[in-house]
Each structure stands twice: as structure tokens, then as C-alpha cells.
Amino acid sequence: MRKTMLCSAAALAWSLTAGIASAQVPPPPLEPLPPGAPLPPNIVQHPDGRTTVTRTPEEGVDVHAQTSSGAVHAYGCGRVDVDPRATQPSEAPHGACPLPHASPYPYPYTPPPAYAYPPPPPPPPPARKQKPRYAPDPARRGALIASSIIFGLGTATTGAAYLISLGVNAACGATDACVEPSKSPLYAMGAILTITPSVPRFVVGDWGKGLLYTALRGGSFAVGTMIEWDDPTYLVPLTFAFLAPLTLGIVDLATTPHREQLEAKKRSRASSFELQGIGPTVAYDLRGNTIPALGAIGTF
């Protein structure tokens, strides 16, 4: 059994090798036609000496040529032109031989599929300039600008003047006539810190919060300057007299309302209760007796 398998494998390998070798070895050259014999219909001789050989319906043309670069073998070509006059390679481009099973007719043209594309979206409308939320208020704007400038520069100037007077008083010796620090720059700084930031609120008509902020700043400044604080670091009087009024002034300026905001608040308060009149009326006591009274007429 084993010998039979070995013999079969050897035979199969020999047949494959022989088939490959026979496919690579070119066929033997054909015998030339005898003189005067008619040429096959696929061979045409031209008057200039060229010979054209075209393929037959059964098979293509096999070409075997010996050149200076080596032997050339071509199998299954569709057409071969032989020109004995040409000694140099032709400048015309040479392509590969067509396959024997190539169709002589072009393939039918199939148009590409048609696609329906949606129309492009319309262009966006031009951007419109947004209407300002609040109407222009030159009085409010001018009050804000003037109050901010006076609040900043005035506080810095008067505070620096007061610090200079303090330095002069601290530098005087025991033999020199010491002068007490000037209170005028200090009071001027207090007035600027107290009143100036609320001026824009008074302009737009927000008297309630304007007076409240003014009272808070004035009270803090008075506490820091009028009370004798036993603090060698001067942190407590500095906080009450300068830092707290300065912070409240910045908040007051930054939160100044518009006139429209105040009108909206007034309308909301008026919509809750509106008093239309007061007049005399009659009421009843606990015993059911009538007594004079006052009555209010309004909407809720």
C-alpha cells in the first residue's frame, strides 16, 4: 500500500513538471511555404515589402524573433507586422498582445445612476441690529461718569493729603512744635465716599436705596473717625473709615438701575393694591349697634 502511494505521488509530480516545461518551451518553428504556394487569407503582403499577419478565428499569431537583445516569443497576438526594411526600433508605442478571448466589440455603455439631490437651503436672513433693551438716558450716563471720576480721583487725592499730614506729625521731634494732622482732607474724603456714589440713583429716581447706601457709608465713616479705637495697628478705624465706604460706593455705582426697571417695579407694586379713596361709613360693634367708621375703596 505504501509503495503504491509513493509511485502515484512520483507520477503526479512528473506529469506536473512535464506540463510546466512544455508550456514554457516555445513550439518548433514552422516550415516555410514552398515557392508559388498560395498564402492563407490571414497573411497579406504589401507592395512595399511589409507582411501583415492577423489572427484567425481559431487561434492567434505566434511570433518568434531573434534580436540583438535576445530571443522574443509572443503567443496569441491579434496582428503582427513584419517590415524587413526597418533596422531601428520604431518610435510608435507598442502595447501588449490582446488576450485570445478578448471580445472584438466594445462593451455596452451603461450610464451612471441618476441621483435626486435636494435643493440647497435658502440663505440665512441678514442679521438685524437688535433694539437696545433700555432707552438712551443721557442724564443717567452723565451722572455715572461724573460720579465715578469724582469718587475715584477725589478719594485718592484727599486720602493722600491726609496721609501726608499724618507723616509730618509723626516726623516732628520733641523740640519741634508739632502740628496735629489736618482734619479737612479727612472730612472731604468722607463726604466724597458718602454722597458721590449715590448721585446716579437720585438722578434716575431711586431715592430709597440711594438714601440707604448713603446712610450706611456715612455711618461707617463716622464710626471709624469719631470713636477713639485703642488699636495700635489702625486696622479697625481704617476698615470702618475707608474700606467699608469704598466697597459700598463701588457696589452702589455698579448696581445703579435704569428708569425702565424702576417703572416696572412701580407697576408691579401698584398691581397688587391700588387705593382709590377713603370715606365715612357705618360699622357694627360686638353688640350689633351701628357706629361711625371710615371705609377705604380700592382694587386688589
Coordinates of N, CA and C in Angstrom, one line a residue, residues 12-253:
L12 N 2.5 11.8 -10.4 CA 1.8 13.1 -10.4 C 2.8 14.2 -10.5
A13 N 3.9 14.1 -9.7 CA 4.9 15.2 -9.8 C 5.6 15.2 -11.1
W14 N 5.8 14.1 -11.8 CA 6.5 14.0 -13.1 C 5.6 14.6 -14.1
S15 N 4.2 14.4 -14.0 CA 3.3 14.9 -15.0 C 3.2 16.4 -14.9
L16 N 3.2 16.9 -13.7 CA 3.2 18.4 -13.5 C 4.4 19.1 -14.0
T17 N 5.6 18.5 -13.7 CA 6.8 19.0 -14.2 C 6.9 19.0 -15.7
A18 N 6.4 18.0 -16.3 CA 6.4 17.9 -17.8 C 5.5 18.9 -18.4
G19 N 4.3 19.1 -17.7 CA 3.4 20.1 -18.3 C 3.9 21.5 -18.2
I20 N 4.6 21.8 -17.1 CA 5.1 23.2 -17.0 C 6.3 23.4 -18.0
A21 N 7.1 22.4 -18.1 CA 8.2 22.5 -19.1 C 7.7 22.7 -20.5
S22 N 6.6 21.9 -20.8 CA 6.1 22.0 -22.2 C 5.4 23.4 -22.4
A23 N 4.8 24.0 -21.4 CA 4.2 25.3 -21.5 C 5.2 26.4 -21.7
Q24 N 6.4 26.2 -21.1 CA 7.5 27.3 -21.2 C 8.3 27.1 -22.4
V25 N 8.4 25.9 -23.0 CA 9.2 25.8 -24.2 C 8.4 26.2 -25.4
P26 N 9.0 27.1 -26.2 CA 8.2 27.6 -27.4 C 8.1 26.4 -28.4
P27 N 7.0 26.5 -29.2 CA 6.8 25.5 -30.2 C 7.9 25.6 -31.3
P28 N 8.1 24.5 -32.0 CA 9.1 24.5 -33.0 C 8.7 25.4 -34.2
P29 N 9.7 26.0 -34.9 CA 9.3 26.9 -36.0 C 8.6 26.1 -37.1
L30 N 7.7 26.8 -37.8 CA 7.0 26.2 -38.9 C 7.9 26.1 -40.2
E31 N 7.6 25.2 -41.0 CA 8.3 25.1 -42.2 C 7.9 26.2 -43.2
P32 N 8.8 26.8 -43.9 CA 8.4 27.8 -44.9 C 7.6 27.2 -46.0
L33 N 6.7 28.1 -46.6 CA 5.9 27.6 -47.7 C 6.7 27.5 -48.9
P34 N 6.4 26.5 -49.7 CA 7.1 26.3 -51.0 C 6.9 27.5 -51.9
P35 N 7.8 27.8 -52.8 CA 7.6 28.9 -53.7 C 6.4 28.7 -54.6
G36 N 5.6 29.8 -54.7 CA 4.4 29.7 -55.6 C 3.2 29.2 -54.9
A37 N 3.3 28.8 -53.6 CA 2.1 28.3 -52.9 C 1.2 29.4 -52.5
P38 N -0.1 29.3 -52.5 CA -1.0 30.4 -52.1 C -0.9 30.7 -50.6
L39 N -1.0 32.0 -50.2 CA -0.9 32.3 -48.8 C -2.2 32.2 -48.2
P40 N -2.2 31.9 -46.9 CA -3.5 31.8 -46.2 C -4.2 33.2 -46.2
P41 N -5.5 33.3 -45.9 CA -6.2 34.6 -46.0 C -5.8 35.5 -44.9
N42 N -5.2 35.1 -43.8 CA -4.9 36.0 -42.7 C -3.5 36.6 -42.9
I43 N -2.8 36.2 -44.0 CA -1.5 36.8 -44.3 C -1.6 37.7 -45.6
V44 N -1.1 38.9 -45.4 CA -1.2 39.9 -46.5 C 0.2 40.5 -46.8
Q45 N 0.6 40.4 -48.0 CA 1.9 41.0 -48.4 C 1.6 42.3 -49.1
H46 N 2.3 43.4 -48.6 CA 2.1 44.7 -49.2 C 3.1 45.0 -50.3
P47 N 2.9 45.9 -51.2 CA 3.8 46.2 -52.3 C 5.2 46.7 -51.8
D48 N 5.2 47.4 -50.6 CA 6.5 47.9 -50.1 C 7.3 46.9 -49.4
G49 N 6.9 45.7 -49.4 CA 7.7 44.6 -48.8 C 7.2 44.2 -47.4
R50 N 6.2 44.9 -46.8 CA 5.8 44.6 -45.4 C 4.8 43.4 -45.5
T51 N 4.7 42.6 -44.5 CA 3.8 41.5 -44.4 C 3.0 41.6 -43.1
T52 N 1.7 41.5 -43.2 CA 0.8 41.6 -42.1 C 0.1 40.3 -41.8
V53 N 0.2 39.8 -40.6 CA -0.4 38.5 -40.3 C -1.4 38.8 -39.2
T54 N -2.7 38.5 -39.4 CA -3.7 38.7 -38.4 C -4.2 37.3 -37.9
R55 N -4.8 37.4 -36.8 CA -5.2 36.1 -36.1 C -6.4 35.5 -36.9
T56 N -6.6 34.2 -36.7 CA -7.7 33.5 -37.3 C -8.8 33.3 -36.2
P57 N -10.0 33.0 -36.6 CA -11.0 32.8 -35.6 C -10.6 31.7 -34.6
E58 N -9.8 30.8 -35.0 CA -9.5 29.7 -34.1 C -8.3 30.0 -33.1
E59 N -7.3 30.7 -33.5 CA -6.2 31.0 -32.6 C -5.5 32.3 -33.1
G60 N -4.6 32.7 -32.2 CA -3.8 33.9 -32.5 C -2.6 33.6 -33.3
V61 N -1.7 34.7 -33.4 CA -0.5 34.6 -34.1 C 0.6 34.4 -33.1
D62 N 1.5 33.4 -33.4 CA 2.7 33.2 -32.6 C 3.9 33.8 -33.3
V63 N 4.7 34.6 -32.6 CA 5.8 35.3 -33.1 C 7.1 34.9 -32.4
H64 N 8.1 34.5 -33.2 CA 9.4 34.2 -32.6 C 10.4 35.0 -33.4
A65 N 11.2 35.8 -32.7 CA 12.1 36.7 -33.4 C 13.4 36.7 -32.6
Q66 N 14.5 36.7 -33.3 CA 15.8 36.7 -32.7 C 16.4 38.2 -32.8
T67 N 16.6 38.9 -31.7 CA 17.1 40.3 -31.8 C 18.4 40.3 -31.1
S68 N 19.0 41.5 -31.2 CA 20.4 41.7 -30.6 C 20.3 41.6 -29.1
S69 N 19.1 41.8 -28.5 CA 19.0 41.7 -27.0 C 18.6 40.4 -26.6
G70 N 18.2 39.5 -27.5 CA 17.8 38.1 -27.1 C 16.6 37.7 -27.9
A71 N 16.1 36.5 -27.6 CA 15.0 35.9 -28.4 C 13.7 36.4 -27.8
V72 N 12.8 36.8 -28.7 CA 11.4 37.3 -28.3 C 10.4 36.2 -28.8
H73 N 9.6 35.8 -27.9 CA 8.5 34.9 -28.2 C 7.2 35.5 -27.7
A74 N 6.2 35.6 -28.6 CA 4.9 36.1 -28.3 C 3.8 35.1 -28.8
Y75 N 2.8 34.8 -28.0 CA 1.9 33.8 -28.4 C 0.5 34.5 -28.3
G76 N -0.4 34.1 -29.3 CA -1.8 34.5 -29.3 C -2.0 36.0 -29.6
C77 N -1.1 36.6 -30.4 CA -1.3 38.0 -30.8 C -2.4 38.1 -31.8
G78 N -3.0 39.3 -31.9 CA -4.1 39.5 -32.9 C -3.5 39.9 -34.2
R79 N -2.4 40.6 -34.3 CA -1.8 41.1 -35.5 C -0.3 41.3 -35.4
V80 N 0.4 40.9 -36.5 CA 1.9 41.1 -36.5 C 2.3 41.7 -37.8
D81 N 3.0 42.8 -37.7 CA 3.6 43.5 -38.9 C 5.1 43.2 -39.0
V82 N 5.5 42.7 -40.2 CA 6.9 42.3 -40.4 C 7.4 43.3 -41.5
D83 N 8.4 44.1 -41.2 CA 8.9 45.1 -42.2 C 10.4 44.8 -42.3
P84 N 10.9 44.2 -43.3 CA 12.4 43.9 -43.4 C 13.2 45.1 -43.6
R85 N 12.6 46.2 -44.0 CA 13.4 47.4 -44.3 C 13.8 48.2 -43.0
A86 N 13.0 47.9 -41.9 CA 13.2 48.7 -40.7 C 14.3 48.0 -39.9
T87 N 15.4 48.7 -39.7 CA 16.6 48.2 -39.0 C 16.7 48.8 -37.6
Q88 N 16.0 49.9 -37.3 CA 16.0 50.6 -36.0 C 14.6 50.3 -35.3
P89 N 14.5 50.4 -34.0 CA 13.2 50.2 -33.3 C 12.3 51.3 -33.7
S90 N 11.1 51.0 -33.9 CA 10.1 52.0 -34.3 C 9.7 52.9 -33.1
E91 N 9.5 54.2 -33.4 CA 9.1 55.1 -32.4 C 7.7 55.0 -31.9
A92 N 6.9 54.2 -32.7 CA 5.5 54.1 -32.3 C 5.4 53.3 -31.0
P93 N 4.4 53.6 -30.2 CA 4.3 52.8 -28.9 C 3.8 51.4 -29.2
H94 N 4.4 50.5 -28.5 CA 4.0 49.1 -28.6 C 3.2 48.7 -27.4
G95 N 2.1 48.0 -27.6 CA 1.4 47.5 -26.4 C 1.4 46.0 -26.4
A96 N 0.8 45.5 -25.3 CA 0.8 44.1 -25.1 C -0.2 43.4 -26.1
C97 N 0.1 42.2 -26.4 CA -0.8 41.5 -27.3 C -2.1 41.3 -26.6
P98 N -3.2 41.4 -27.4 CA -4.6 41.2 -26.8 C -4.8 39.7 -26.4
L99 N -5.6 39.5 -25.4 CA -5.9 38.2 -25.0 C -6.7 37.4 -26.1
P100 N -6.5 36.1 -26.2 CA -7.2 35.4 -27.3 C -8.7 35.4 -27.1
H101 N -9.2 35.6 -25.9 CA -10.6 35.5 -25.7 C -11.2 37.0 -25.6
A102 N -10.4 38.0 -26.0 CA -10.9 39.3 -25.9 C -12.0 39.5 -27.0
S103 N -13.0 40.3 -26.6 CA -14.1 40.5 -27.5 C -13.8 41.6 -28.5
P104 N -14.1 41.3 -29.8 CA -13.7 42.4 -30.8 C -14.6 43.6 -30.7
Y105 N -15.7 43.5 -30.0 CA -16.7 44.6 -29.9 C -16.6 45.2 -28.5
P106 N -16.7 46.5 -28.4 CA -16.7 47.2 -27.1 C -17.9 46.8 -26.2
Y107 N -17.6 46.9 -24.9 CA -18.7 46.6 -24.0 C -19.8 47.6 -24.1
P108 N -21.0 47.2 -23.8 CA -22.1 48.2 -23.9 C -22.0 49.2 -22.8
Y109 N -22.2 50.5 -23.1 CA -22.1 51.6 -22.2 C -23.3 51.6 -21.3
T110 N -23.0 51.7 -20.0 CA -24.1 51.8 -19.0 C -24.0 53.1 -18.3
P111 N -25.0 54.0 -18.5 CA -24.9 55.3 -17.9 C -24.9 55.2 -16.4
P112 N -24.3 56.1 -15.7 CA -24.3 56.1 -14.2 C -25.7 56.3 -13.7
P113 N -26.0 55.8 -12.5 CA -27.3 56.1 -11.9 C -27.5 57.5 -11.6
A114 N -28.7 58.0 -11.8 CA -29.1 59.4 -11.5 C -29.6 59.5 -10.1
Y115 N -29.1 60.5 -9.5 CA -29.5 60.8 -8.1 C -30.2 62.1 -8.0
A116 N -31.2 62.1 -7.2 CA -32.0 63.4 -7.0 C -31.5 64.1 -5.7
Y117 N -30.9 65.2 -5.9 CA -30.4 66.0 -4.8 C -31.4 67.0 -4.3
P118 N -31.5 67.2 -3.0 CA -32.5 68.2 -2.5 C -32.0 69.6 -2.9
P119 N -32.9 70.5 -3.0 CA -32.4 71.9 -3.3 C -31.6 72.5 -2.1
P120 N -30.7 73.4 -2.4 CA -29.9 73.9 -1.3 C -30.8 74.8 -0.4
P121 N -30.4 74.8 0.9 CA -31.3 75.6 1.8 C -31.2 77.1 1.5
P122 N -32.2 77.8 1.7 CA -32.2 79.3 1.4 C -31.1 80.0 2.3
P123 N -30.6 81.0 1.8 CA -29.6 81.8 2.6 C -30.2 82.4 3.9
P124 N -29.4 82.4 5.0 CA -30.0 83.0 6.2 C -30.3 84.5 6.0
P125 N -31.3 84.9 6.7 CA -31.7 86.4 6.6 C -30.6 87.2 7.1
P126 N -30.4 88.4 6.6 CA -29.4 89.3 7.2 C -29.6 89.6 8.6
A127 N -28.5 89.7 9.3 CA -28.6 90.0 10.8 C -29.2 91.4 11.0
R128 N -30.2 91.4 11.9 CA -30.8 92.7 12.2 C -30.2 93.3 13.5
K129 N -30.0 94.5 13.5 CA -29.5 95.2 14.7 C -30.5 95.1 15.8
Q130 N -30.1 94.5 16.9 CA -31.1 94.3 18.0 C -31.4 95.7 18.6
K131 N -32.6 95.8 19.0 CA -33.1 97.0 19.6 C -32.6 97.0 21.1
P132 N -32.0 98.2 21.5 CA -31.5 98.2 22.9 C -32.6 97.9 23.9
R133 N -32.2 97.3 24.9 CA -33.1 96.9 26.0 C -33.7 98.1 26.7
Y134 N -32.9 99.1 26.9 CA -33.3 100.3 27.6 C -33.1 101.5 26.7
A135 N -34.0 102.5 26.9 CA -33.9 103.7 26.1 C -32.7 104.5 26.5
P136 N -32.1 105.3 25.6 CA -30.9 106.1 25.9 C -31.3 107.1 27.0
D137 N -30.4 107.2 28.0 CA -30.7 108.1 29.2 C -29.4 108.9 29.4
P138 N -29.3 110.0 28.7 CA -28.1 110.8 28.9 C -27.8 111.3 30.3
A139 N -28.9 111.6 31.1 CA -28.7 112.1 32.4 C -28.1 111.0 33.3
R140 N -28.6 109.7 33.2 CA -28.0 108.7 34.0 C -26.6 108.4 33.6
R141 N -26.3 108.4 32.3 CA -24.9 108.1 31.8 C -24.0 109.2 32.3
G142 N -24.4 110.5 32.2 CA -23.5 111.6 32.6 C -23.3 111.5 34.1
A143 N -24.3 111.2 34.9 CA -24.2 111.1 36.3 C -23.2 110.0 36.7
L144 N -23.3 108.8 36.0 CA -22.4 107.7 36.3 C -21.0 108.1 36.0
I145 N -20.7 108.7 34.9 CA -19.3 109.1 34.5 C -18.8 110.1 35.5
A146 N -19.5 111.1 35.8 CA -19.0 112.2 36.7 C -18.8 111.6 38.1
S147 N -19.8 110.8 38.6 CA -19.6 110.3 39.9 C -18.5 109.3 40.0
S148 N -18.2 108.5 39.0 CA -17.1 107.6 39.0 C -15.8 108.4 39.1
I149 N -15.6 109.4 38.3 CA -14.4 110.2 38.3 C -14.2 110.9 39.6
I150 N -15.2 111.6 40.1 CA -15.0 112.3 41.4 C -14.8 111.3 42.5
F151 N -15.5 110.1 42.5 CA -15.3 109.1 43.5 C -13.9 108.6 43.5
G152 N -13.3 108.3 42.4 CA -12.0 107.7 42.3 C -10.9 108.7 42.6
L153 N -10.9 109.8 41.8 CA -9.8 110.8 42.0 C -9.9 111.6 43.3
G154 N -11.2 111.9 43.7 CA -11.3 112.7 44.9 C -10.9 111.9 46.1
T155 N -11.3 110.6 46.2 CA -10.9 109.8 47.3 C -9.4 109.6 47.3
A156 N -8.7 109.4 46.2 CA -7.3 109.3 46.2 C -6.6 110.5 46.6
T157 N -7.0 111.7 46.1 CA -6.4 113.0 46.4 C -6.5 113.3 47.9
T158 N -7.7 113.3 48.4 CA -7.9 113.7 49.8 C -7.3 112.7 50.8
G159 N -7.3 111.4 50.4 CA -6.6 110.4 51.3 C -5.1 110.6 51.3
A160 N -4.5 110.9 50.1 CA -3.1 111.2 50.1 C -2.7 112.4 50.9
A161 N -3.6 113.5 50.8 CA -3.3 114.7 51.6 C -3.4 114.4 53.1
Y162 N -4.3 113.6 53.5 CA -4.4 113.3 55.0 C -3.2 112.4 55.4
L163 N -2.8 111.5 54.6 CA -1.6 110.7 54.9 C -0.4 111.5 55.0
I164 N -0.2 112.5 54.2 CA 1.0 113.4 54.3 C 1.0 114.2 55.6
S165 N -0.2 114.7 56.0 CA -0.3 115.4 57.3 C 0.0 114.5 58.4
L166 N -0.4 113.2 58.3 CA 0.0 112.3 59.4 C 1.5 112.0 59.4
G167 N 2.1 111.9 58.3 CA 3.5 111.7 58.2 C 4.3 112.9 58.8
V168 N 3.9 114.1 58.5 CA 4.5 115.3 59.1 C 4.4 115.3 60.6
N169 N 3.3 115.0 61.1 CA 3.1 114.9 62.6 C 3.9 113.9 63.2
A170 N 4.1 112.7 62.6 CA 4.9 111.6 63.2 C 6.4 111.9 63.1
A171 N 6.8 112.8 62.1 CA 8.2 113.0 62.0 C 8.7 114.2 62.9
C172 N 7.9 114.9 63.5 CA 8.3 116.1 64.3 C 9.0 115.5 65.6
G173 N 10.1 116.2 66.0 CA 10.8 115.8 67.1 C 10.3 116.3 68.4
A174 N 11.0 116.1 69.5 CA 10.5 116.5 70.8 C 10.7 118.0 71.0
T175 N 11.7 118.6 70.3 CA 11.9 120.0 70.4 C 11.1 120.8 69.4
D176 N 10.6 120.2 68.4 CA 9.8 120.9 67.3 C 8.4 121.1 67.8
A177 N 7.8 122.1 67.2 CA 6.4 122.4 67.5 C 5.5 121.5 66.6
C178 N 5.0 120.5 67.2 CA 4.2 119.5 66.4 C 2.8 120.1 66.1
V179 N 2.4 119.8 64.9 CA 1.0 120.3 64.4 C 0.2 119.1 64.3
E180 N -1.0 119.1 64.8 CA -2.0 118.0 64.6 C -2.3 117.7 63.1
P181 N -2.6 116.5 62.8 CA -2.9 116.2 61.4 C -4.2 117.0 61.0
S182 N -4.2 117.4 59.8 CA -5.3 118.2 59.2 C -6.5 117.3 59.1
K183 N -7.6 117.8 59.6 CA -8.9 117.1 59.5 C -9.6 117.4 58.2
S184 N -9.3 118.5 57.6 CA -10.0 118.9 56.4 C -10.0 117.8 55.3
P185 N -8.8 117.3 54.9 CA -8.7 116.2 53.9 C -9.5 115.0 54.3
L186 N -9.5 114.7 55.7 CA -10.2 113.5 56.1 C -11.7 113.7 55.9
Y187 N -12.3 114.9 56.3 CA -13.7 115.1 56.2 C -14.1 115.2 54.7
A188 N -13.2 115.8 53.9 CA -13.5 115.9 52.4 C -13.6 114.5 51.9
M189 N -12.7 113.6 52.3 CA -12.7 112.2 51.8 C -14.0 111.5 52.3
G190 N -14.4 111.8 53.5 CA -15.7 111.2 54.0 C -16.9 111.6 53.2
A191 N -16.9 113.0 52.9 CA -18.0 113.5 52.1 C -18.1 112.8 50.7
I192 N -16.9 112.7 50.1 CA -16.9 112.1 48.7 C -17.3 110.6 48.8
L193 N -16.8 109.9 49.8 CA -17.2 108.5 49.9 C -18.6 108.3 50.3
T194 N -19.2 109.2 51.0 CA -20.6 109.1 51.4 C -21.6 109.5 50.4
I195 N -21.5 110.6 49.7 CA -22.5 111.2 48.9 C -22.4 110.8 47.4
T196 N -21.1 110.9 46.9 CA -20.9 110.8 45.5 C -21.5 109.5 44.8
P197 N -21.3 108.3 45.4 CA -21.7 107.1 44.6 C -23.2 107.0 44.5
S198 N -24.0 107.7 45.3 CA -25.5 107.6 45.2 C -26.1 108.7 44.3
V199 N -25.3 109.6 43.8 CA -25.9 110.6 42.9 C -26.6 110.0 41.7
P200 N -26.1 109.0 41.0 CA -26.8 108.4 39.8 C -28.2 107.9 40.2
R201 N -28.3 107.3 41.4 CA -29.6 106.8 41.9 C -30.6 107.9 42.1
F202 N -30.1 109.0 42.7 CA -31.0 110.1 42.8 C -31.5 110.7 41.5
V203 N -30.6 110.6 40.5 CA -30.9 111.1 39.1 C -32.1 110.3 38.5
V204 N -32.0 109.0 38.6 CA -33.0 108.1 38.0 C -34.2 108.0 38.9
G205 N -34.2 108.5 40.1 CA -35.4 108.4 41.0 C -35.4 107.3 42.0
D206 N -34.3 106.6 42.2 CA -34.3 105.5 43.2 C -33.8 106.1 44.5
W207 N -34.7 106.8 45.1 CA -34.4 107.5 46.4 C -34.3 106.6 47.5
G208 N -35.0 105.5 47.6 CA -35.0 104.6 48.7 C -33.6 104.0 48.9
K209 N -33.1 103.3 47.9 CA -31.8 102.6 48.0 C -30.7 103.7 48.0
G210 N -30.9 104.8 47.4 CA -29.8 105.8 47.4 C -29.6 106.4 48.8
L211 N -30.7 106.7 49.5 CA -30.6 107.1 50.9 C -30.0 106.0 51.8
L212 N -30.4 104.8 51.5 CA -29.9 103.7 52.4 C -28.4 103.5 52.2
Y213 N -27.9 103.5 51.0 CA -26.5 103.4 50.8 C -25.7 104.6 51.4
T214 N -26.3 105.7 51.2 CA -25.6 106.9 51.7 C -25.5 106.9 53.3
A215 N -26.6 106.4 53.9 CA -26.6 106.3 55.4 C -25.6 105.3 55.9
L216 N -25.5 104.2 55.1 CA -24.6 103.1 55.5 C -23.1 103.6 55.4
R217 N -22.8 104.3 54.3 CA -21.4 104.8 54.2 C -21.1 105.9 55.2
G218 N -22.1 106.8 55.4 CA -21.8 107.9 56.3 C -21.7 107.3 57.7
G219 N -22.5 106.4 58.1 CA -22.4 105.8 59.5 C -21.1 105.1 59.7
S220 N -20.6 104.3 58.7 CA -19.4 103.6 58.8 C -18.2 104.6 58.9
F221 N -18.2 105.6 58.1 CA -17.1 106.6 58.2 C -17.1 107.3 59.6
A222 N -18.3 107.6 60.1 CA -18.4 108.3 61.4 C -17.9 107.3 62.5
V223 N -18.2 106.1 62.4 CA -17.7 105.1 63.4 C -16.2 105.0 63.4
G224 N -15.6 105.0 62.2 CA -14.2 104.9 62.1 C -13.4 106.1 62.5
T225 N -14.0 107.3 62.4 CA -13.2 108.5 62.7 C -13.6 109.2 64.0
M226 N -14.8 109.0 64.4 CA -15.2 109.7 65.7 C -14.9 108.9 66.9
I227 N -14.8 107.6 66.8 CA -14.5 106.8 68.0 C -13.0 106.6 68.2
E228 N -12.6 106.7 69.4 CA -11.1 106.5 69.7 C -10.9 105.0 69.9
W229 N -10.4 104.4 68.8 CA -10.1 103.0 68.9 C -8.7 102.8 69.5
D230 N -8.7 101.9 70.4 CA -7.4 101.6 71.1 C -6.7 100.4 70.2
D231 N -6.3 100.8 69.0 CA -5.8 99.8 68.1 C -4.5 100.3 67.6
P232 N -3.3 99.8 68.0 CA -2.0 100.3 67.5 C -1.8 100.0 66.0
T233 N -2.5 99.0 65.5 CA -2.3 98.7 64.0 C -3.2 99.6 63.2
Y234 N -4.2 100.3 63.7 CA -5.1 101.1 63.0 C -5.9 100.3 62.0
L235 N -6.1 99.0 62.2 CA -6.8 98.2 61.2 C -8.3 98.4 61.4
V236 N -8.8 98.5 62.6 CA -10.3 98.7 62.8 C -10.7 100.1 62.3
P237 N -10.1 101.2 62.6 CA -10.5 102.5 62.1 C -10.4 102.6 60.6
L238 N -9.3 102.0 60.0 CA -9.1 102.0 58.6 C -10.2 101.3 57.9
T239 N -10.7 100.1 58.5 CA -11.7 99.4 57.8 C -13.1 100.1 57.8
F240 N -13.4 100.8 59.0 CA -14.7 101.5 59.1 C -14.7 102.8 58.3
A241 N -13.5 103.5 58.3 CA -13.5 104.8 57.8 C -13.2 104.8 56.3
F242 N -12.6 103.8 55.8 CA -12.1 103.8 54.4 C -12.6 102.6 53.6
L243 N -12.3 101.4 54.0 CA -12.5 100.2 53.2 C -14.0 99.9 53.1
A244 N -14.8 100.0 54.2 CA -16.2 99.7 54.1 C -16.9 100.7 53.2
P245 N -16.7 102.1 53.4 CA -17.4 103.0 52.5 C -17.0 102.9 51.0
L246 N -15.7 102.6 50.8 CA -15.2 102.4 49.4 C -15.9 101.2 48.8
T247 N -16.0 100.1 49.5 CA -16.7 98.9 48.9 C -18.2 99.2 48.6
L248 N -18.9 99.8 49.6 CA -20.3 100.1 49.4 C -20.5 101.1 48.2
G249 N -19.5 102.1 48.0 CA -19.6 103.0 46.9 C -19.5 102.3 45.6
I250 N -18.6 101.4 45.5 CA -18.4 100.6 44.2 C -19.6 99.8 43.9
V251 N -20.2 99.1 44.9 CA -21.4 98.4 44.7 C -22.6 99.3 44.3
D252 N -22.7 100.4 44.9 CA -23.7 101.4 44.6 C -23.7 101.8 43.2
L253 N -22.5 102.2 42.7 CA -22.3 102.6 41.3 C -22.6 101.5 40.3

